[in-house]
Structures are given as structure tokens and as C-alpha cells.
PDB file of C-alpha atoms in Angstrom:
ATOM      1  CA  MET A   4      74.978  88.508  26.791  1.00  0.00           C
ATOM      2  CA  THR A   5      77.930  86.776  28.351  1.00  0.00           C
ATOM      3  CA  PRO A   6      76.047  83.584  29.159  1.00  0.00           C
ATOM      4  CA  GLU A   7      74.830  83.378  25.605  1.00  0.00           C
ATOM      5  CA  ARG A   8      78.315  84.124  24.317  1.00  0.00           C
ATOM      6  CA  ASP A   9      79.751  81.510  26.607  1.00  0.00           C
ATOM      7  CA  SER A  10      77.206  78.973  25.465  1.00  0.00           C
ATOM      8  CA  GLY A  11      77.935  79.797  21.838  1.00  0.00           C
ATOM      9  CA  THR A  12      81.683  79.559  22.219  1.00  0.00           C
ATOM     10  CA  ARG A  13      81.533  76.365  24.221  1.00  0.00           C
ATOM     11  CA  GLU A  14      82.985  73.484  22.281  1.00  0.00           C
ATOM     12  CA  ARG A  15      80.469  70.873  21.511  1.00  0.00           C
ATOM     13  CA  THR A  16      81.548  67.290  21.881  1.00  0.00           C
ATOM     14  CA  PRO A  17      80.624  65.060  18.972  1.00  0.00           C
ATOM     15  CA  ALA A  18      77.934  62.512  19.451  1.00  0.00           C
ATOM     16  CA  GLY A  19      80.326  59.636  19.189  1.00  0.00           C
ATOM     17  CA  ALA A  20      82.906  61.099  21.533  1.00  0.00           C
ATOM     18  CA  THR A  21      81.652  59.045  24.423  1.00  0.00           C
ATOM     19  CA  ALA A  22      82.545  55.903  22.490  1.00  0.00           C
ATOM     20  CA  THR A  23      86.199  56.923  22.403  1.00  0.00           C
ATOM     21  CA  THR A  24      86.325  57.236  26.154  1.00  0.00           C
ATOM     22  CA  ARG A  25      85.112  53.693  26.622  1.00  0.00           C
ATOM     23  CA  PRO A  26      87.705  50.915  26.955  1.00  0.00           C
ATOM     24  CA  ARG A  27      88.267  49.186  23.664  1.00  0.00           C
ATOM     25  CA  THR A  28      87.057  45.623  23.539  1.00  0.00           C
ATOM     26  CA  PRO A  29      88.109  43.183  20.804  1.00  0.00           C
ATOM     27  CA  ARG A  30      85.703  43.155  17.912  1.00  0.00           C
ATOM     28  CA  LEU A  31      84.006  39.914  17.035  1.00  0.00           C
ATOM     29  CA  ASP A  32      84.441  40.427  13.300  1.00  0.00           C
ATOM     30  CA  GLN A  33      88.225  40.689  13.526  1.00  0.00           C
ATOM     31  CA  PRO A  34      90.672  37.908  14.460  1.00  0.00           C
ATOM     32  CA  ARG A  35      92.643  38.242  17.627  1.00  0.00           C
ATOM     33  CA  GLN A  36      96.244  39.156  17.471  1.00  0.00           C
ATOM     34  CA  PRO A  37      98.514  36.194  18.186  1.00  0.00           C
ATOM     35  CA  ARG A  38      99.966  36.130  21.634  1.00  0.00           C
ATOM     36  CA  ARG A  39     103.667  36.394  22.073  1.00  0.00           C
ATOM     37  CA  ARG A  40     105.246  33.129  23.075  1.00  0.00           C
ATOM     38  CA  ILE A  41     108.394  32.686  25.045  1.00  0.00           C
ATOM     39  CA  LEU A  42     109.264  29.388  23.421  1.00  0.00           C
ATOM     40  CA  PRO A  43     110.461  29.424  19.817  1.00  0.00           C
ATOM     41  CA  GLU A  44     107.918  28.540  17.158  1.00  0.00           C
ATOM     42  CA  TRP A  45     108.469  26.123  14.295  1.00  0.00           C
ATOM     43  CA  ASP A  46     106.492  24.580  11.507  1.00  0.00           C
ATOM     44  CA  PRO A  47     105.409  21.066  12.536  1.00  0.00           C
ATOM     45  CA  GLU A  48     105.226  19.932   8.926  1.00  0.00           C
ATOM     46  CA  ALA A  49     108.732  21.178   8.125  1.00  0.00           C
ATOM     47  CA  PHE A  50     110.110  19.568  11.277  1.00  0.00           C
ATOM     48  CA  GLY A  51     108.311  16.337  10.458  1.00  0.00           C
ATOM     49  CA  ARG A  52     109.690  16.287   6.914  1.00  0.00           C
ATOM     50  CA  LEU A  53     113.193  16.912   8.286  1.00  0.00           C
ATOM     51  CA  SER A  54     112.803  14.059  10.762  1.00  0.00           C
ATOM     52  CA  GLU A  55     111.668  11.743   7.985  1.00  0.00           C
ATOM     53  CA  ARG A  56     114.700  12.626   5.878  1.00  0.00           C
ATOM     54  CA  ILE A  57     117.034  11.984   8.811  1.00  0.00           C
ATOM     55  CA  ALA A  58     115.268   8.716   9.623  1.00  0.00           C
ATOM     56  CA  ARG A  59     115.550   7.594   5.999  1.00  0.00           C
ATOM     57  CA  PHE A  60     119.254   8.451   6.000  1.00  0.00           C
ATOM     58  CA  LEU A  61     119.802   6.598   9.293  1.00  0.00           C
ATOM     59  CA  GLY A  62     118.222   3.504   7.786  1.00  0.00           C
ATOM     60  CA  THR A  63     120.547   3.330   4.788  1.00  0.00           C
ATOM     61  CA  GLY A  64     123.826   1.538   4.289  1.00  0.00           C
ATOM     62  CA  ARG A  65     125.522   4.843   3.486  1.00  0.00           C
ATOM     63  CA  PHE A  66     125.036   6.033   7.062  1.00  0.00           C
ATOM     64  CA  ILE A  67     126.481   2.809   8.464  1.00  0.00           C
ATOM     65  CA  VAL A  68     129.518   3.076   6.179  1.00  0.00           C
ATOM     66  CA  TRP A  69     130.146   6.732   7.041  1.00  0.00           C
ATOM     67  CA  MET A  70     129.702   6.105  10.766  1.00  0.00           C
ATOM     68  CA  THR A  71     132.114   3.193  10.596  1.00  0.00           C
ATOM     69  CA  VAL A  72     134.674   5.304   8.735  1.00  0.00           C
ATOM     70  CA  VAL A  73     134.361   8.137  11.282  1.00  0.00           C
ATOM     71  CA  ILE A  74     134.730   5.785  14.253  1.00  0.00           C
ATOM     72  CA  ILE A  75     137.783   4.056  12.747  1.00  0.00           C
ATOM     73  CA  ALA A  76     139.410   7.406  11.905  1.00  0.00           C
ATOM     74  CA  TRP A  77     138.601   8.656  15.421  1.00  0.00           C
ATOM     75  CA  VAL A  78     140.188   5.636  17.078  1.00  0.00           C
ATOM     76  CA  LEU A  79     143.246   5.605  14.800  1.00  0.00           C
ATOM     77  CA  TRP A  80     143.855   9.295  15.290  1.00  0.00           C
ATOM     78  CA  ASN A  81     143.639   9.086  19.050  1.00  0.00           C
ATOM     79  CA  VAL A  82     145.926   6.014  19.133  1.00  0.00           C
ATOM     80  CA  PHE A  83     148.650   6.800  16.582  1.00  0.00           C
ATOM     81  CA  ALA A  84     148.611  10.593  16.461  1.00  0.00           C
ATOM     82  CA  PRO A  85     151.158  12.593  18.473  1.00  0.00           C
ATOM     83  CA  ARG A  86     150.224  12.898  22.107  1.00  0.00           C
ATOM     84  CA  ASP A  87     149.753  16.657  21.874  1.00  0.00           C
ATOM     85  CA  LEU A  88     147.244  16.306  19.008  1.00  0.00           C
ATOM     86  CA  ARG A  89     145.096  13.646  20.592  1.00  0.00           C
ATOM     87  CA  PHE A  90     141.745  14.900  21.875  1.00  0.00           C
ATOM     88  CA  ASP A  91     140.165  11.647  23.136  1.00  0.00           C
ATOM     89  CA  ASN A  92     142.551   9.168  24.723  1.00  0.00           C
ATOM     90  CA  TYR A  93     141.722   5.587  25.524  1.00  0.00           C
ATOM     91  CA  PRO A  94     139.025   4.485  26.558  1.00  0.00           C
ATOM     92  CA  PHE A  95     137.525   7.054  24.164  1.00  0.00           C
ATOM     93  CA  ILE A  96     135.021   8.595  26.552  1.00  0.00           C
ATOM     94  CA  PHE A  97     134.247  11.488  24.227  1.00  0.00           C
ATOM     95  CA  LEU A  98     133.503   9.051  21.392  1.00  0.00           C
ATOM     96  CA  THR A  99     131.128   7.145  23.660  1.00  0.00           C
ATOM     97  CA  LEU A 100     129.422  10.401  24.597  1.00  0.00           C
ATOM     98  CA  MET A 101     129.006  11.392  20.943  1.00  0.00           C
ATOM     99  CA  LEU A 102     127.563   8.003  20.023  1.00  0.00           C
ATOM    100  CA  SER A 103     125.154   8.191  22.953  1.00  0.00           C
ATOM    101  CA  LEU A 104     124.101  11.683  21.906  1.00  0.00           C
ATOM    102  CA  GLN A 105     123.573  10.537  18.337  1.00  0.00           C
ATOM    103  CA  ALA A 106     121.460   7.591  19.517  1.00  0.00           C
ATOM    104  CA  SER A 107     119.416   9.776  21.884  1.00  0.00           C
ATOM    105  CA  TYR A 108     118.499  12.073  18.998  1.00  0.00           C
ATOM    106  CA  ALA A 109     118.054   9.326  16.434  1.00  0.00           C
ATOM    107  CA  ALA A 110     115.469   7.388  18.459  1.00  0.00           C
ATOM    108  CA  PRO A 111     112.923  10.249  18.782  1.00  0.00           C
ATOM    109  CA  LEU A 112     113.414  11.239  15.156  1.00  0.00           C
ATOM    110  CA  ILE A 113     112.734   7.678  14.037  1.00  0.00           C
ATOM    111  CA  LEU A 114     109.637   7.509  16.274  1.00  0.00           C
ATOM    112  CA  LEU A 115     108.379  10.803  14.861  1.00  0.00           C
ATOM    113  CA  ALA A 116     108.874   9.565  11.317  1.00  0.00           C
ATOM    114  CA  GLN A 117     107.039   6.347  12.191  1.00  0.00           C
ATOM    115  CA  ASN A 118     104.152   8.312  13.695  1.00  0.00           C
ATOM    116  CA  ARG A 119     103.847  10.404  10.540  1.00  0.00           C
ATOM    117  CA  GLN A 120     103.933   7.256   8.436  1.00  0.00           C
ATOM    118  CA  ASP A 121     101.235   5.715  10.631  1.00  0.00           C
ATOM    119  CA  ASP A 122      99.091   8.809  10.162  1.00  0.00           C
ATOM    120  CA  ARG A 123      99.507   8.597   6.396  1.00  0.00           C
ATOM    121  CA  ASP A 124      98.692   4.895   6.437  1.00  0.00           C
ATOM    122  CA  ARG A 125      95.594   5.599   8.500  1.00  0.00           C
ATOM    123  CA  VAL A 126      94.440   8.243   6.041  1.00  0.00           C
ATOM    124  CA  ASN A 127      95.138   5.921   3.110  1.00  0.00           C
ATOM    125  CA  LEU A 128      93.219   3.106   4.779  1.00  0.00           C
ATOM    126  CA  GLU A 129      90.289   5.413   5.402  1.00  0.00           C
ATOM    127  CA  GLN A 130      90.302   6.521   1.772  1.00  0.00           C
ATOM    128  CA  ASP A 131      90.544   2.910   0.602  1.00  0.00           C
ATOM    129  CA  ARG A 132      87.632   1.969   2.854  1.00  0.00           C
ATOM    130  CA  LYS A 133      85.493   4.787   1.461  1.00  0.00           C
ATOM    131  CA  GLN A 134      86.500   3.818  -2.083  1.00  0.00           C
ATOM    132  CA  ASN A 135      85.530   0.210  -1.394  1.00  0.00           C
ATOM    133  CA  GLU A 136      82.190   1.330   0.002  1.00  0.00           C
ATOM    134  CA  ARG A 137      81.543   3.404  -3.126  1.00  0.00           C
ATOM    135  CA  SER A 138      82.556   0.481  -5.338  1.00  0.00           C
ATOM    136  CA  ILE A 139      80.229  -1.869  -3.453  1.00  0.00           C
ATOM    137  CA  ALA A 140      77.384   0.640  -3.734  1.00  0.00           C
ATOM    138  CA  ASP A 141      77.995   1.053  -7.464  1.00  0.00           C
ATOM    139  CA  THR A 142      78.131  -2.713  -7.936  1.00  0.00           C
ATOM    140  CA  GLU A 143      74.855  -3.188  -6.069  1.00  0.00           C
ATOM    141  CA  TYR A 144      73.246  -0.425  -8.145  1.00  0.00           C
ATOM    142  CA  LEU A 145      74.423  -2.005 -11.399  1.00  0.00           C
ATOM    143  CA  THR A 146      73.217  -5.407 -10.207  1.00  0.00           C
ATOM    144  CA  ARG A 147      69.757  -4.021  -9.504  1.00  0.00           C
ATOM    145  CA  GLU A 148      69.702  -2.293 -12.888  1.00  0.00           C
ATOM    146  CA  ILE A 149      70.704  -5.486 -14.694  1.00  0.00           C
ATOM    147  CA  ALA A 150      68.033  -7.454 -12.816  1.00  0.00           C
ATOM    148  CA  ALA A 151      65.419  -4.834 -13.754  1.00  0.00           C
ATOM    149  CA  LEU A 152      66.508  -5.016 -17.402  1.00  0.00           C
ATOM    150  CA  ARG A 153      66.255  -8.798 -17.359  1.00  0.00           C
ATOM    151  CA  ILE A 154      62.773  -8.609 -15.890  1.00  0.00           C
ATOM    152  CA  GLY A 155      61.807  -6.015 -18.498  1.00  0.00           C
ATOM    153  CA  LEU A 156      63.261  -8.089 -21.323  1.00  0.00           C
ATOM    154  CA  GLY A 157      61.325 -11.096 -20.099  1.00  0.00           C
ATOM    155  CA  GLU A 158      58.092  -9.251 -20.891  1.00  0.00           C
ATOM    156  CA  VAL A 159      59.281  -7.955 -24.278  1.00  0.00           C
ATOM    157  CA  ALA A 160      58.507  -9.923 -27.422  1.00  0.00           C
ATOM    158  CA  THR A 161      61.626 -11.513 -28.779  1.00  0.00           C
ATOM    159  CA  ARG A 162      62.441 -12.122 -32.431  1.00  0.00           C
ATOM    160  CA  ASP A 163      61.890 -15.870 -32.223  1.00  0.00           C
ATOM    161  CA  TRP A 164      58.528 -15.425 -30.530  1.00  0.00           C
ATOM    162  CA  ILE A 165      57.389 -12.926 -33.160  1.00  0.00           C
ATOM    163  CA  ARG A 166      58.585 -15.243 -35.937  1.00  0.00           C
ATOM    164  CA  SER A 167      56.695 -18.188 -34.483  1.00  0.00           C
ATOM    165  CA  GLU A 168      53.553 -16.075 -34.077  1.00  0.00           C
ATOM    166  CA  LEU A 169      53.816 -14.877 -37.679  1.00  0.00           C
ATOM    167  CA  GLN A 170      54.298 -18.431 -38.896  1.00  0.00           C
ATOM    168  CA  ASP A 171      51.202 -19.516 -36.993  1.00  0.00           C
ATOM    169  CA  MET A 172      49.205 -16.643 -38.469  1.00  0.00           C
ATOM    170  CA  VAL A 173      50.436 -17.461 -41.985  1.00  0.00           C
ATOM    171  CA  LYS A 174      49.434 -21.092 -41.517  1.00  0.00           C
ATOM    172  CA  GLU A 175      46.052 -20.024 -40.216  1.00  0.00           C
ATOM    173  CA  LEU A 176      45.519 -17.677 -43.151  1.00  0.00           C
ATOM    174  CA  GLU A 177      46.584 -20.350 -45.617  1.00  0.00           C
ATOM    175  CA  GLY A 178      44.208 -22.799 -44.002  1.00  0.00           C
ATOM    176  CA  ARG A 179      41.346 -20.321 -44.215  1.00  0.00           C
ATOM    177  CA  ARG A 180      42.174 -19.550 -47.845  1.00  0.00           C
ATOM    178  CA  ASP A 181      42.212 -23.209 -48.804  1.00  0.00           C
ATOM    179  CA  GLY A 182      38.920 -23.792 -47.035  1.00  0.00           C
ATOM    180  CA  HIS A 183      37.348 -20.760 -48.737  1.00  0.00           C
ATOM    181  CA  HIS A 184      38.433 -21.965 -52.196  1.00  0.00           C
ATOM    182  CA  GLU A 185      36.968 -25.390 -51.616  1.00  0.00           C
ATOM    183  CA  HIS A 186      33.721 -23.915 -50.367  1.00  0.00           C
ATOM    184  CA  SER A 187      33.417 -21.456 -53.302  1.00  0.00           C
ATOM    185  CA  ALA A 188      34.180 -24.173 -55.843  1.00  0.00           C
ATOM    186  CA  PHE A 189      31.517 -26.384 -54.319  1.00  0.00           C
ATOM    187  CA  HIS A 190      28.848 -23.673 -54.646  1.00  0.00           C
ATOM    188  CA  ALA A 191      29.945 -22.379 -58.094  1.00  0.00           C
ATOM    189  CA  VAL A 192      29.472 -25.687 -60.032  1.00  0.00           C
ATOM    190  CA  PRO A 193      25.670 -26.312 -60.623  1.00  0.00           C
ATOM    191  CA  ALA A 194      24.239 -29.739 -60.616  1.00  0.00           C
ATOM    192  CA  GLU A 195      23.903 -31.152 -64.142  1.00  0.00           C
ATOM    193  CA  ARG A 196      20.391 -31.961 -65.259  1.00  0.00           C
ATOM    194  CA  PRO A 197      19.587 -34.672 -67.735  1.00  0.00           C
ATOM    195  CA  ARG A 198      18.919 -33.388 -71.190  1.00  0.00           C
ATOM    196  CA  GLY A 199      15.972 -35.509 -71.774  1.00  0.00           C
ATOM    197  CA  ARG A 200      14.211 -33.987 -68.889  1.00  0.00           C
ATOM    198  CA  ASP A 201      14.881 -30.530 -70.213  1.00  0.00           C
ATOM    199  CA  ALA A 202      13.431 -31.486 -73.509  1.00  0.00           C
ATOM    200  CA  ASP A 203      10.337 -32.800 -71.827  1.00  0.00           C
ATOM    201  CA  ASP A 204      10.068 -29.587 -69.871  1.00  0.00           C
ATOM    202  CA  ARG A 205      10.119 -27.642 -73.028  1.00  0.00           C
TER     203      ARG A 205
END
């Protein structure tokens, strides 16, 4: 009895329990989780748009005016301000460093904006080329259709041709009618006999 009782009280493992013990592998119907990156992530499009804005601002007269004003104020402050308040004495090394830093950042931003503009120009040129190809194909199709219509119209009876044919038929009918009248008049009139001969016949 005990073995049967033990077998009855033994917990049965579900059929799918062996699947839970297996190591989980990534399913093919589900996307992988993104890996964690050490470097910071950014949106390339947002960064590109920001670089284009900066490049546009660097290429305006407003930037040149503001940079000139800042440099003049910098130099005047460090020349005429009290000695304790000056932060960049002559020969203005800190100003040179700031201008070099600004130039080192401006050059890559301008190049990035130019690359994006080149990509847009390339896409526009490709679209223009495809549009030109479609226009050429449409023009060739219309040319073939017009040529086919001309060939078809060449075989169709025109108004002038029909008018000339009708005039010829009318002339032919009139000629036949006139000839028929002359022929019927010739046969309808009997030859006159002399009266004396008729009297003799009587």
C-alpha cells in the first residue's frame, strides 16, 4: 500500500516543465533588446539640423558684427579697465584661445552642413533625373500615338474627298439621265408615213 500511496502522492511535473529548465534563447519573432552603450546617444538628424543653423548663422553679417563688437569690448576692457578687474592682459592670450576654439568648432559644423546639403542636392538630382526620364517616356509615347493617329487619318475618308466623290457621282447620274431621255425620245416618236400611201393601202 505504501508504494501505491507514494506513487499517488508524488507530484507530477507538467509536460512543459522541461522547457523551463532549458536556457532561454532569443525568439526570432521578437526584436532584440538594444544594447547598452557607454557613449552618449544623440539623434543624427537633430544634430545635423543644429549644425546647419549654426553654419547659417556663421555665414551672416550679424555674426561678423557681433564677433567684432565682442572682440573690441574684450580688448578695451582688458586695456582700460582697472588692473584688478582685467582677466586677459596684453597680448590677449585667452582671446586668441577662444577664437581658436570657435574656429575649431565652426569648421566641422560647416563641413557637416555642407555634407547634408550635398546629400539633399544628390537626392534632388536623382529625383530630377527620374522625372526627366518619365517626361521623355511620356513624350515618346505621345509621339507614337500622334503618328498612329496620322496614319489612321490618312486612311479615313475626308470631307473634301467625299464631296468630290459625290460630285462625280452626281455628274455621272446626270449624264446617264440625259442619255436615257435622248434615247427614250428617239424611240417614242414614230416615223411619219405619207398619207397618200395610207389611202392606197386602204
